[in-house]
Coordinates of C-alpha atoms in Angstrom, one line a residue:
Chain A
X1 CA 9.4 60.4 -51.9
X2 CA 5.7 61.1 -51.7
X3 CA 4.4 60.5 -48.2
X4 CA 1.7 57.9 -48.2
X5 CA -1.7 59.5 -47.8
X6 CA -5.3 58.5 -48.4
X7 CA -5.2 59.5 -52.1
X8 CA -2.2 57.3 -52.7
X9 CA -3.9 54.4 -50.9
X10 CA -6.9 54.9 -53.2
X11 CA -4.6 54.7 -56.2
X12 CA -2.9 51.6 -54.8
X13 CA -6.2 49.9 -54.5
X14 CA -7.2 50.9 -58.0
X15 CA -4.0 49.7 -59.5
X16 CA -4.4 46.4 -57.6
X17 CA -7.9 46.1 -59.0
X18 CA -6.6 46.7 -62.5
X19 CA -3.8 44.2 -62.2
X20 CA -6.3 41.5 -61.1
X21 CA -8.7 42.6 -63.9
X22 CA -5.9 42.2 -66.5
X23 CA -4.9 38.8 -65.2
X24 CA -8.5 37.7 -65.6
X25 CA -8.7 39.2 -69.1
X26 CA -5.5 37.3 -70.1
X27 CA -6.9 34.1 -68.8
X28 CA -10.1 34.7 -70.7
X29 CA -8.1 35.1 -73.9
X30 CA -6.2 31.9 -73.1
X31 CA -9.5 30.2 -72.6
X32 CA -10.8 31.4 -76.0
X33 CA -7.5 30.3 -77.6
X34 CA -7.9 26.8 -76.1
X35 CA -11.4 26.6 -77.5
X36 CA -10.0 27.6 -80.9
X37 CA -7.3 25.0 -80.7
X38 CA -9.9 22.3 -79.8
X39 CA -12.0 23.5 -82.8
X40 CA -9.0 23.2 -85.1
X41 CA -8.2 19.7 -83.9
X42 CA -11.7 18.6 -84.8
X43 CA -11.9 20.4 -88.1
X44 CA -8.2 19.9 -89.0
X45 CA -7.9 23.7 -89.6
X46 CA -4.3 24.6 -89.5
X47 CA -3.4 27.1 -86.8
X48 CA 0.4 27.4 -87.3
X49 CA 2.2 28.8 -84.3
X50 CA -1.0 30.0 -82.7
X51 CA -1.0 27.3 -79.9
X52 CA 2.4 28.4 -78.8
X53 CA 1.1 31.9 -78.4
X54 CA -1.7 30.7 -76.1
X55 CA 0.8 28.8 -74.1
X56 CA 3.0 31.8 -73.9
X57 CA 0.2 34.1 -72.6
X58 CA -0.9 31.5 -70.1
X59 CA 2.6 30.9 -68.8
X60 CA 3.6 34.5 -68.1
X61 CA 0.2 35.4 -66.8
X62 CA 0.4 32.6 -64.3
X63 CA 3.9 33.6 -63.3
X64 CA 3.0 37.2 -63.0
X65 CA -0.1 36.4 -60.9
X66 CA 1.9 34.2 -58.6
X67 CA 4.6 36.9 -58.1
X68 CA 1.9 39.4 -57.5
X69 CA 0.1 37.2 -54.9
X70 CA 3.3 36.3 -53.1
X71 CA 4.9 39.7 -53.0
X72 CA 2.0 41.3 -51.1
X73 CA 3.4 44.7 -52.1
X74 CA 1.5 47.8 -51.4
X75 CA 4.0 50.4 -52.6
X76 CA 2.8 52.4 -55.5
X77 CA 6.0 52.4 -57.6
X78 CA 6.3 48.6 -57.2
X79 CA 2.8 48.0 -58.4
X80 CA 3.1 50.4 -61.3
X81 CA 6.4 48.8 -62.4
X82 CA 4.9 45.3 -62.0
X83 CA 1.9 46.3 -64.1
X84 CA 4.1 47.9 -66.8
X85 CA 6.3 44.8 -66.9
X86 CA 3.3 42.4 -67.4
X87 CA 2.0 44.7 -70.1
X88 CA 5.3 44.6 -71.8
X89 CA 4.8 40.9 -72.2
X90 CA 1.4 41.7 -73.8
X91 CA 3.1 44.0 -76.3
X92 CA 5.5 41.2 -77.1
X93 CA 2.6 38.8 -77.5
X94 CA 0.8 41.2 -79.9
X95 CA 4.0 41.7 -81.9
X96 CA 4.4 37.9 -82.1
X97 CA 0.8 37.6 -83.4
X98 CA 1.4 40.4 -85.9
X99 CA 4.6 38.6 -87.1
X100 CA 3.0 35.3 -87.9
X101 CA -0.2 36.9 -89.4
X102 CA 1.9 38.6 -92.0
X103 CA 3.8 41.5 -90.5
X104 CA 3.1 44.4 -92.9
X105 CA -0.1 42.8 -94.0
X106 CA -1.3 41.9 -90.5
X107 CA -4.6 43.5 -89.5
X108 CA -3.8 43.1 -85.8
X109 CA -1.7 46.3 -85.2
X110 CA -4.9 47.8 -83.7
X111 CA -4.3 45.6 -80.7
X112 CA -1.5 48.0 -79.7
X113 CA -4.1 50.7 -79.4
X114 CA -6.2 48.4 -77.2
X115 CA -3.1 48.0 -75.0
X116 CA -2.7 51.8 -74.8
X117 CA -6.3 52.2 -73.7
X118 CA -6.1 49.4 -71.1
X119 CA -2.8 50.7 -69.7
X120 CA -3.9 54.3 -69.3
X121 CA -7.6 54.4 -68.9
X122 CA -9.0 55.8 -65.7
X123 CA -5.8 56.1 -63.7
X124 CA -4.0 59.3 -63.2
X125 CA -0.9 60.0 -61.1
X126 CA 2.7 60.7 -61.8
X127 CA 3.7 57.0 -62.0
X128 CA 0.6 55.6 -63.5
X129 CA 0.4 58.1 -66.3
X130 CA 4.0 57.3 -67.3
X131 CA 2.7 53.8 -68.0
X132 CA 0.5 54.8 -71.0
X133 CA 3.3 56.6 -72.7
X134 CA 5.8 53.8 -72.1
X135 CA 3.3 51.3 -73.5
X136 CA 2.9 53.6 -76.6
X137 CA 6.6 53.8 -76.9
X138 CA 7.2 50.0 -76.6
X139 CA 4.4 49.2 -79.0
X140 CA 5.8 51.6 -81.5
X141 CA 9.3 50.3 -80.9
X142 CA 8.3 46.6 -81.4
X143 CA 6.1 47.3 -84.4
X144 CA 8.7 49.4 -86.2
X145 CA 11.3 46.8 -85.3
X146 CA 9.2 44.2 -87.0
X147 CA 8.7 46.3 -90.1
X148 CA 12.5 47.1 -90.5
X149 CA 13.4 43.5 -89.9
X150 CA 11.0 42.6 -92.7
X151 CA 12.7 45.2 -94.9
X152 CA 16.1 43.8 -94.2
X153 CA 14.8 40.4 -95.2
X154 CA 15.3 38.8 -91.8
X155 CA 11.6 38.2 -91.6
X156 CA 10.0 36.6 -94.6
X157 CA 7.3 38.6 -96.4
X158 CA 3.9 37.2 -97.5
X159 CA 1.1 38.1 -99.7
X160 CA 0.9 41.4 -101.5
X161 CA 4.1 42.7 -99.9
X162 CA 6.0 39.8 -101.6
X163 CA 5.7 41.4 -105.1
X164 CA 7.0 44.8 -104.1
X165 CA 10.3 46.1 -105.2
X166 CA 12.7 47.1 -102.3
X167 CA 12.0 50.8 -103.2
X168 CA 8.3 50.4 -102.9
X169 CA 8.8 48.3 -99.8
X170 CA 10.8 51.0 -98.1
X171 CA 8.3 53.6 -99.0
X172 CA 5.4 51.5 -97.6
X173 CA 7.3 50.8 -94.4
X174 CA 8.2 54.4 -93.8
X175 CA 4.6 55.3 -94.5
X176 CA 3.4 52.9 -91.8
X177 CA 6.2 54.0 -89.4
X178 CA 5.2 57.6 -89.5
X179 CA 1.5 56.7 -89.3
X180 CA 1.8 54.4 -86.3
X181 CA 4.2 56.6 -84.4
X182 CA 2.0 59.6 -84.7
X183 CA -1.2 57.7 -84.0
X184 CA 0.2 55.8 -81.0
X185 CA 1.4 58.8 -79.2
X186 CA -1.6 60.9 -80.1
X187 CA -3.7 58.1 -78.8
X188 CA -1.7 57.8 -75.6
X189 CA -1.9 61.6 -75.1
X190 CA -5.7 61.5 -75.5
X191 CA -6.1 58.7 -73.0
X192 CA -3.8 60.4 -70.6
X193 CA -5.7 63.7 -70.9
X194 CA -9.1 62.1 -70.3
X195 CA -7.9 60.0 -67.5
X196 CA -6.5 63.1 -65.9
X197 CA -9.8 64.9 -66.4
X198 CA -11.8 62.0 -65.0
X199 CA -9.5 61.6 -62.0
X200 CA -9.6 65.3 -61.1
X201 CA -13.4 65.3 -61.3
X202 CA -13.5 62.2 -59.1
X203 CA -11.2 63.8 -56.6
X204 CA -13.3 66.8 -56.4
X205 CA -16.4 64.6 -55.9
X206 CA -14.6 62.7 -53.1
X207 CA -13.6 65.9 -51.5
X208 CA -17.1 67.3 -51.7
X209 CA -18.5 64.1 -50.4
X210 CA -16.2 64.2 -47.3
X211 CA -17.3 67.8 -46.7
X212 CA -21.0 66.8 -46.9
X213 CA -20.5 63.9 -44.5
X214 CA -18.9 66.2 -42.0
X215 CA -21.6 68.8 -42.5
X216 CA -24.3 66.2 -42.0
X217 CA -22.8 64.9 -38.8
X218 CA -22.6 68.5 -37.5
X219 CA -26.2 69.0 -38.5
X220 CA -27.3 65.9 -36.7
X221 CA -25.4 66.9 -33.6
X222 CA -27.0 70.4 -33.7
X223 CA -30.4 68.8 -34.1
X224 CA -29.8 66.5 -31.1
X225 CA -28.6 69.4 -29.0
X226 CA -31.6 71.4 -30.0
X227 CA -33.9 68.6 -29.0
X228 CA -32.2 68.2 -25.7
X229 CA -32.4 71.9 -25.1
X230 CA -36.1 72.2 -25.9
X231 CA -36.8 69.2 -23.7
X232 CA -34.9 70.5 -20.7
X233 CA -36.1 74.0 -21.3
X234 CA -39.7 72.9 -21.3
X235 CA -39.1 71.0 -18.1
X236 CA -37.5 74.0 -16.5
X237 CA -40.3 76.3 -17.6
X238 CA -43.0 74.0 -16.2
X239 CA -41.9 74.0 -12.6
X240 CA -42.2 77.8 -12.0
X241 CA -45.4 77.8 -14.1
X242 CA -46.9 75.1 -11.9
X243 CA -46.1 77.3 -8.8
X244 CA -47.6 80.4 -10.4
X245 CA -50.7 78.5 -11.4
X246 CA -51.2 76.9 -8.1
X247 CA -50.6 80.2 -6.2
X248 CA -53.1 82.0 -8.4
X249 CA -55.7 79.4 -8.0
X250 CA -55.2 79.3 -4.2
X251 CA -56.0 83.0 -4.0
X252 CA -58.7 82.7 -6.6
X253 CA -60.4 80.0 -4.6
X254 CA -60.4 82.2 -1.4
X255 CA -58.2 79.8 0.5
X256 CA -55.7 82.6 1.5
X257 CA -58.4 85.2 2.3
X258 CA -61.5 86.8 0.9
X259 CA -61.4 87.8 -2.7
X260 CA -63.8 90.2 -4.4
X261 CA -65.5 89.6 -7.7
X262 CA -63.2 91.9 -9.7
X263 CA -60.1 90.3 -8.2
X264 CA -61.4 86.9 -8.9
X265 CA -61.9 87.8 -12.6
X266 CA -58.4 89.0 -13.0
X267 CA -57.0 85.9 -11.2
X268 CA -59.1 83.7 -13.5
X269 CA -57.7 85.4 -16.6
X270 CA -54.2 85.0 -15.2
X271 CA -54.7 81.3 -14.6
X272 CA -56.1 80.8 -18.1
X273 CA -53.1 82.5 -19.5
X274 CA -50.8 80.3 -17.5
X275 CA -52.6 77.4 -19.1
X276 CA -52.1 78.9 -22.5
X277 CA -48.4 79.3 -21.8
X278 CA -48.3 75.6 -20.8
X279 CA -49.9 74.7 -24.1
X280 CA -47.4 76.7 -26.0
X281 CA -44.6 74.9 -24.3
X282 CA -46.2 71.5 -25.1
X283 CA -46.5 72.6 -28.7
X284 CA -42.9 73.6 -28.9
X285 CA -41.8 70.3 -27.4
X286 CA -44.0 68.3 -29.8
X287 CA -42.7 70.4 -32.7
X288 CA -39.1 69.7 -31.8
X289 CA -39.8 65.9 -31.4
X290 CA -41.8 65.8 -34.6
X291 CA -39.1 67.5 -36.6
X292 CA -36.4 65.2 -35.3
X293 CA -38.9 62.2 -35.6
X294 CA -38.2 61.3 -32.0
X295 CA -41.8 61.5 -30.9
X296 CA -42.6 58.2 -29.1
X297 CA -45.9 56.9 -30.4
X298 CA -47.8 54.5 -28.2
X299 CA -49.4 52.3 -30.9
X300 CA -52.2 49.9 -30.2
X301 CA -54.9 48.4 -32.4
X302 CA -57.9 50.7 -32.4
X303 CA -60.9 51.4 -34.6
X304 CA -60.3 54.7 -36.5
X305 CA -64.1 55.1 -37.2
X306 CA -64.9 55.0 -33.5
X307 CA -62.1 57.5 -32.8
X308 CA -63.5 59.9 -35.4
X309 CA -66.9 59.5 -33.8
X310 CA -65.3 60.7 -30.5
X311 CA -63.6 63.7 -32.2
X312 CA -66.9 64.7 -33.8
X313 CA -68.8 64.3 -30.5
X314 CA -66.2 66.5 -28.8
X315 CA -66.6 69.3 -31.3
X316 CA -70.4 69.1 -32.0
X317 CA -71.1 71.8 -29.5
X318 CA -68.6 74.2 -31.0
X319 CA -70.2 73.6 -34.4
X320 CA -73.6 74.2 -33.1
X321 CA -72.6 77.7 -32.0
X322 CA -72.1 78.4 -35.7
X323 CA -75.4 76.8 -36.7
X324 CA -73.9 73.7 -38.3
X325 CA -73.7 70.1 -37.5
X326 CA -70.9 67.7 -38.2
X327 CA -71.9 64.7 -40.2
X328 CA -70.0 61.5 -39.6
X329 CA -70.1 58.5 -41.9
X330 CA -68.1 55.4 -41.1
X331 CA -68.1 51.9 -42.6
X332 CA -67.1 48.5 -41.2
X333 CA -64.1 47.5 -39.4
X334 CA -61.4 50.2 -39.5
X335 CA -58.9 48.8 -37.0
X336 CA -55.3 50.2 -37.4
X337 CA -52.2 50.2 -35.3
X338 CA -52.3 53.8 -34.0
X339 CA -51.5 56.1 -31.1
X340 CA -55.1 56.9 -30.3
X341 CA -54.3 60.1 -28.4
X342 CA -52.2 61.5 -31.3
X343 CA -54.6 60.5 -34.1
X344 CA -57.5 61.9 -32.1
X345 CA -55.5 65.1 -31.9
X346 CA -55.1 65.2 -35.6
X347 CA -58.8 64.6 -36.2
X348 CA -59.7 67.4 -33.7
X349 CA -57.3 69.7 -35.3
X350 CA -58.8 69.1 -38.8
X351 CA -62.4 69.3 -37.7
X352 CA -61.7 72.4 -35.6
X353 CA -60.1 74.1 -38.6
X354 CA -63.1 73.2 -40.7
X355 CA -65.4 74.8 -38.1
X356 CA -63.1 77.9 -38.0
X357 CA -63.0 78.4 -41.7
X358 CA -66.6 77.6 -42.6
X359 CA -69.2 80.4 -42.4
X360 CA -72.4 79.9 -40.4
X361 CA -74.9 77.3 -41.7
X362 CA -72.1 75.5 -43.5
X363 CA -71.7 71.8 -43.7
X364 CA -68.9 69.6 -42.3
X365 CA -68.7 66.0 -43.1
X366 CA -66.3 63.4 -41.7
X367 CA -65.9 60.1 -43.5
X368 CA -63.9 57.1 -42.4
X369 CA -63.5 54.2 -44.7
X370 CA -61.1 51.4 -45.7
X371 CA -59.2 51.9 -49.0
X372 CA -57.4 48.7 -49.8
X373 CA -55.2 48.0 -46.8
X374 CA -55.3 51.5 -45.5
X375 CA -57.8 53.4 -43.4
X376 CA -58.8 56.8 -44.8
X377 CA -60.2 59.7 -42.9
X378 CA -61.6 62.8 -44.8
X379 CA -62.8 66.0 -43.3
X380 CA -64.9 68.0 -45.8
X381 CA -66.1 71.5 -45.3
X382 CA -68.0 74.2 -47.3
X383 CA -65.7 77.0 -46.4
X384 CA -64.1 79.4 -48.8
X385 CA -61.4 76.9 -49.8
X386 CA -57.7 77.4 -50.5
X387 CA -56.2 78.9 -53.6
X388 CA -54.3 76.4 -55.7
X389 CA -51.0 78.4 -55.3
X390 CA -51.3 78.0 -51.5
X391 CA -52.1 74.3 -51.4
X392 CA -48.5 73.1 -51.1
X393 CA -47.9 75.5 -48.2
X394 CA -50.8 74.4 -46.1
X395 CA -48.8 71.8 -44.1
X396 CA -45.8 74.1 -43.7
X397 CA -44.6 75.6 -40.5
X398 CA -46.1 78.9 -39.2
X399 CA -48.6 78.7 -42.0
X400 CA -51.7 80.8 -41.4
X401 CA -54.5 82.0 -43.6
X402 CA -56.6 85.1 -42.7
X403 CA -54.1 86.2 -40.1
X404 CA -56.4 89.2 -39.3
X405 CA -59.2 86.9 -38.2
X406 CA -59.3 87.0 -34.4
X407 CA -61.1 83.7 -34.4
X408 CA -58.3 81.9 -36.0
X409 CA -55.4 83.1 -33.8
X410 CA -52.8 80.5 -33.3
X411 CA -49.3 79.6 -34.3
X412 CA -50.0 78.0 -37.6
X413 CA -48.3 74.9 -36.3
X414 CA -51.4 72.7 -36.1
X415 CA -51.3 71.2 -39.6
X416 CA -47.5 70.9 -39.5
X417 CA -47.8 68.8 -36.4
X418 CA -50.7 66.8 -37.9
X419 CA -48.5 66.0 -40.9
X420 CA -45.6 65.0 -38.7
X421 CA -47.8 62.7 -36.6
X422 CA -49.5 61.1 -39.6
X423 CA -46.2 60.5 -41.4
X424 CA -44.7 59.0 -38.2
X425 CA -47.6 56.5 -38.4
X426 CA -46.5 55.7 -41.9
X427 CA -49.5 57.4 -43.4
X428 CA -50.1 60.3 -45.7
X429 CA -52.0 63.6 -45.4
X430 CA -53.1 66.0 -48.1
X431 CA -55.7 68.5 -49.0
X432 CA -58.0 68.9 -52.0
X433 CA -59.7 72.3 -52.4
X434 CA -61.4 74.7 -54.7
X435 CA -61.9 78.4 -53.9
X436 CA -65.5 79.0 -53.0
X437 CA -66.4 75.3 -52.8
X438 CA -64.6 74.3 -49.6
X439 CA -61.7 72.1 -48.7
X440 CA -61.3 68.4 -48.1
X441 CA -58.5 67.3 -45.8
X442 CA -57.6 63.6 -46.1
X443 CA -55.2 61.3 -44.3
X444 CA -54.5 57.7 -44.5
X445 CA -53.2 55.3 -41.9
X446 CA -51.7 51.9 -42.7
X447 CA -54.3 49.3 -41.7
X448 CA -53.4 46.4 -39.4
Chain B
X1 CA -64.0 61.3 9.8
X2 CA -62.4 61.3 13.2
X3 CA -58.9 61.4 12.0
X4 CA -57.5 63.5 9.3
X5 CA -55.8 61.7 6.4
X6 CA -52.1 62.5 6.4
X7 CA -50.5 63.2 3.0
X8 CA -46.7 63.3 2.5
X9 CA -45.4 65.8 -0.1
X10 CA -41.9 65.0 -1.4
X11 CA -40.9 68.1 -3.3
X12 CA -37.6 70.0 -3.4
X13 CA -39.2 73.3 -4.6
X14 CA -40.2 74.9 -1.3
X15 CA -42.8 77.2 -3.0
X16 CA -44.4 74.3 -4.8
X17 CA -44.6 72.2 -1.6
X18 CA -46.1 75.3 0.2
X19 CA -48.8 75.8 -2.5
X20 CA -49.8 72.1 -2.4
X21 CA -49.8 72.1 1.4
X22 CA -52.1 75.1 1.5
X23 CA -54.5 73.5 -1.0
X24 CA -54.6 70.2 0.8
X25 CA -54.9 71.7 4.3
X26 CA -57.8 73.8 3.0
X27 CA -59.4 70.6 1.9
X28 CA -59.1 68.9 5.3
X29 CA -55.9 66.9 5.0
X30 CA -52.9 66.9 7.3
X31 CA -49.7 67.5 5.4
X32 CA -46.2 66.3 5.9
X33 CA -43.3 67.5 3.7
X34 CA -39.9 66.3 2.7
X35 CA -37.4 68.2 0.6
X36 CA -35.4 65.4 -0.9
X37 CA -35.8 61.7 -1.9
X38 CA -34.0 60.2 1.1
X39 CA -35.9 62.3 3.6
X40 CA -39.1 61.4 1.8
X41 CA -38.4 57.7 2.1
X42 CA -37.5 58.0 5.8
X43 CA -40.6 60.0 6.6
X44 CA -42.8 57.7 4.6
X45 CA -41.4 54.7 6.6
X46 CA -41.6 56.5 9.9
X47 CA -45.0 58.1 9.6
X48 CA -46.9 55.8 7.2
X49 CA -48.9 58.5 5.6
X50 CA -52.2 57.8 3.9
X51 CA -50.9 59.0 0.5
X52 CA -47.7 60.4 -1.0
X53 CA -47.3 63.1 -3.6
X54 CA -43.9 62.5 -5.2
X55 CA -41.7 64.6 -7.5
X56 CA -39.2 62.9 -9.8
X57 CA -36.2 65.3 -9.9
X58 CA -35.2 65.2 -6.3
X59 CA -31.9 65.6 -4.6
X60 CA -30.2 62.5 -3.1
X61 CA -32.7 60.0 -4.5
X62 CA -35.0 60.4 -7.4
X63 CA -38.8 59.8 -7.3
X64 CA -38.7 56.6 -9.3
X65 CA -36.4 55.0 -6.7
X66 CA -38.4 56.3 -3.7
X67 CA -41.5 54.8 -5.3
X68 CA -39.8 51.5 -6.0
X69 CA -38.4 51.2 -2.4
X70 CA -41.9 51.7 -1.0
X71 CA -43.9 49.7 -3.5
X72 CA -41.8 46.6 -3.3
X73 CA -41.9 46.6 0.5
X74 CA -44.8 44.6 2.0
X75 CA -45.3 47.1 4.8
X76 CA -45.7 50.2 2.5
X77 CA -46.9 48.9 -0.8
X78 CA -50.5 49.9 0.0
X79 CA -49.8 53.6 0.3
X80 CA -51.0 55.2 -2.9
X81 CA -48.4 57.4 -4.7
X82 CA -49.2 60.2 -7.1
X83 CA -46.2 61.2 -9.2
X84 CA -46.3 64.9 -9.8
X85 CA -43.6 66.1 -12.2
X86 CA -42.6 68.5 -15.0
X87 CA -41.3 65.5 -17.0
X88 CA -43.8 64.8 -19.7
X89 CA -42.1 62.4 -22.0
X90 CA -43.7 59.0 -22.5
X91 CA -40.5 57.3 -21.3
X92 CA -40.9 59.0 -17.9
X93 CA -44.5 58.1 -17.6
X94 CA -43.6 54.5 -18.4
X95 CA -40.8 54.6 -15.9
X96 CA -43.1 56.0 -13.2
X97 CA -45.7 53.3 -13.8
X98 CA -43.0 50.7 -13.8
X99 CA -41.8 52.1 -10.4
X100 CA -45.3 51.3 -9.1
X101 CA -46.8 54.8 -8.8
X102 CA -50.6 54.8 -8.9
X103 CA -51.1 58.0 -10.9
X104 CA -48.7 60.0 -13.0
X105 CA -49.6 63.8 -13.2
X106 CA -47.7 66.5 -15.0
X107 CA -47.0 70.1 -14.0
X108 CA -48.6 72.5 -14.3
X109 CA -51.6 70.7 -12.8
X110 CA -55.1 71.6 -12.0
X111 CA -55.9 71.7 -8.3
X112 CA -59.4 70.2 -8.8
X113 CA -57.9 67.4 -10.7
X114 CA -55.3 66.7 -8.0
X115 CA -58.0 66.7 -5.3
X116 CA -60.2 64.5 -7.3
X117 CA -57.4 62.0 -7.8
X118 CA -56.5 62.1 -4.1
X119 CA -60.0 61.4 -3.0
X120 CA -60.4 58.7 -5.6
X121 CA -57.3 56.9 -4.5
X122 CA -58.2 57.2 -0.8
X123 CA -61.7 55.8 -1.5
X124 CA -60.2 52.8 -3.2
X125 CA -58.1 51.9 -0.2

């Protein structure tokens, strides 16, 4: 016996689905049959034994459905046998239909092929595949039976067949017998083959899917651990850093004892580098939170134009050192739901970059305006611009241009963090640039 | 000023407490220290200092709880508390403010800023 496993359960569910689907299909046929009967009553069109056929399908279908519902079986072999048995009734029904539409002359033999498709399509397992061949066998058996009974004269002949001599009749019947046998079994084999192929592909997909889900879970867990690690590491680093900084500044300020000018200079540089280290830790922490999208934004309604004004004012001095001024244009009410600190940080980063990469006497223009429902901020410079092949990398991690340039030393994380922050606001950030003409960094924020 | 303002430092890192103590003493304050949360709470209640500098990650009782115990007590709620910690997440800041601290500062801090904050809080009293 095959031990029940998840694949079997999947198959059981599918066969149950098919059984229900077939029950519905039979009822649909019964419904159509009833309509036809109604139509014949109105038009006095003679239907022969057709109504009895409809009653027959309706009766066994209802019985089968009742048995199915009452049995509550979940064993594979039971369901497969049950399905085979109800399909056998279908084969009988089709044979009946063929019989009264003229046996040899009947066009309805193709319904056997339909049965073969229905019985075998899409299901593959040892039991379920047997089904399609058994249906092919029974279809063949019933059809040939019908034909030979006709030959023996037990079933009356109609139409063209009526005028045949027994010799011609036998020839015709043998002809049909060979043709149907071969075609039924070939058809069954084809359906079997494709169902097998389909099922195997599906099983592979299911397997791959399972593996992916596991991998994704592991990845999430790793990400969470990384976040936790970065968070606690940054906390652990800060405490000794605070002690070092405070001790340095105690000595530097002469609180411990007299310090000469040279010593003071070294202490100041040590203190500044401690601050730099602290900034790096902050950046790392932000990076980790931005990557995992767990950065907590403190969103309040604020005017983006005013905020840009603040950023421009903060950097005006730095721009003046390079003989340029930052131009700021803003229009109207630009209130959006934003974390002011973080948006200001993005603005400062973009403007600071513009100052860095624009030669002396260049121009920097900051514009803030409302586009539809969004608020748009653009920082335009007259720097050397970014080559088209580099544009898509600008917001990447550790992306730096002109690495040799002492002025622009940094981690290349600035724009990556900007992108993360803007996207967490539900906005977009991008750059338009032409080499030699300058760059234009633009971001949007959903307006409130 | 006739009497020196007394400031209580609740900090488990001895070197950190020492550095802050030197800085504050150099600026004319009298300094008390406590090395864990429970001791900090007891000293605050016993000595009623003019201001408290409080860490968060403390043995026995965390800074949030110490702050809450003082701020929700009629007798001590007027003592300004500066929370000085290495925890920088917004959640922690929010928890600190909810626990009633007056100012939340992160490590590493700038001595000038700390002194400015202290004199600001004391002037408001």
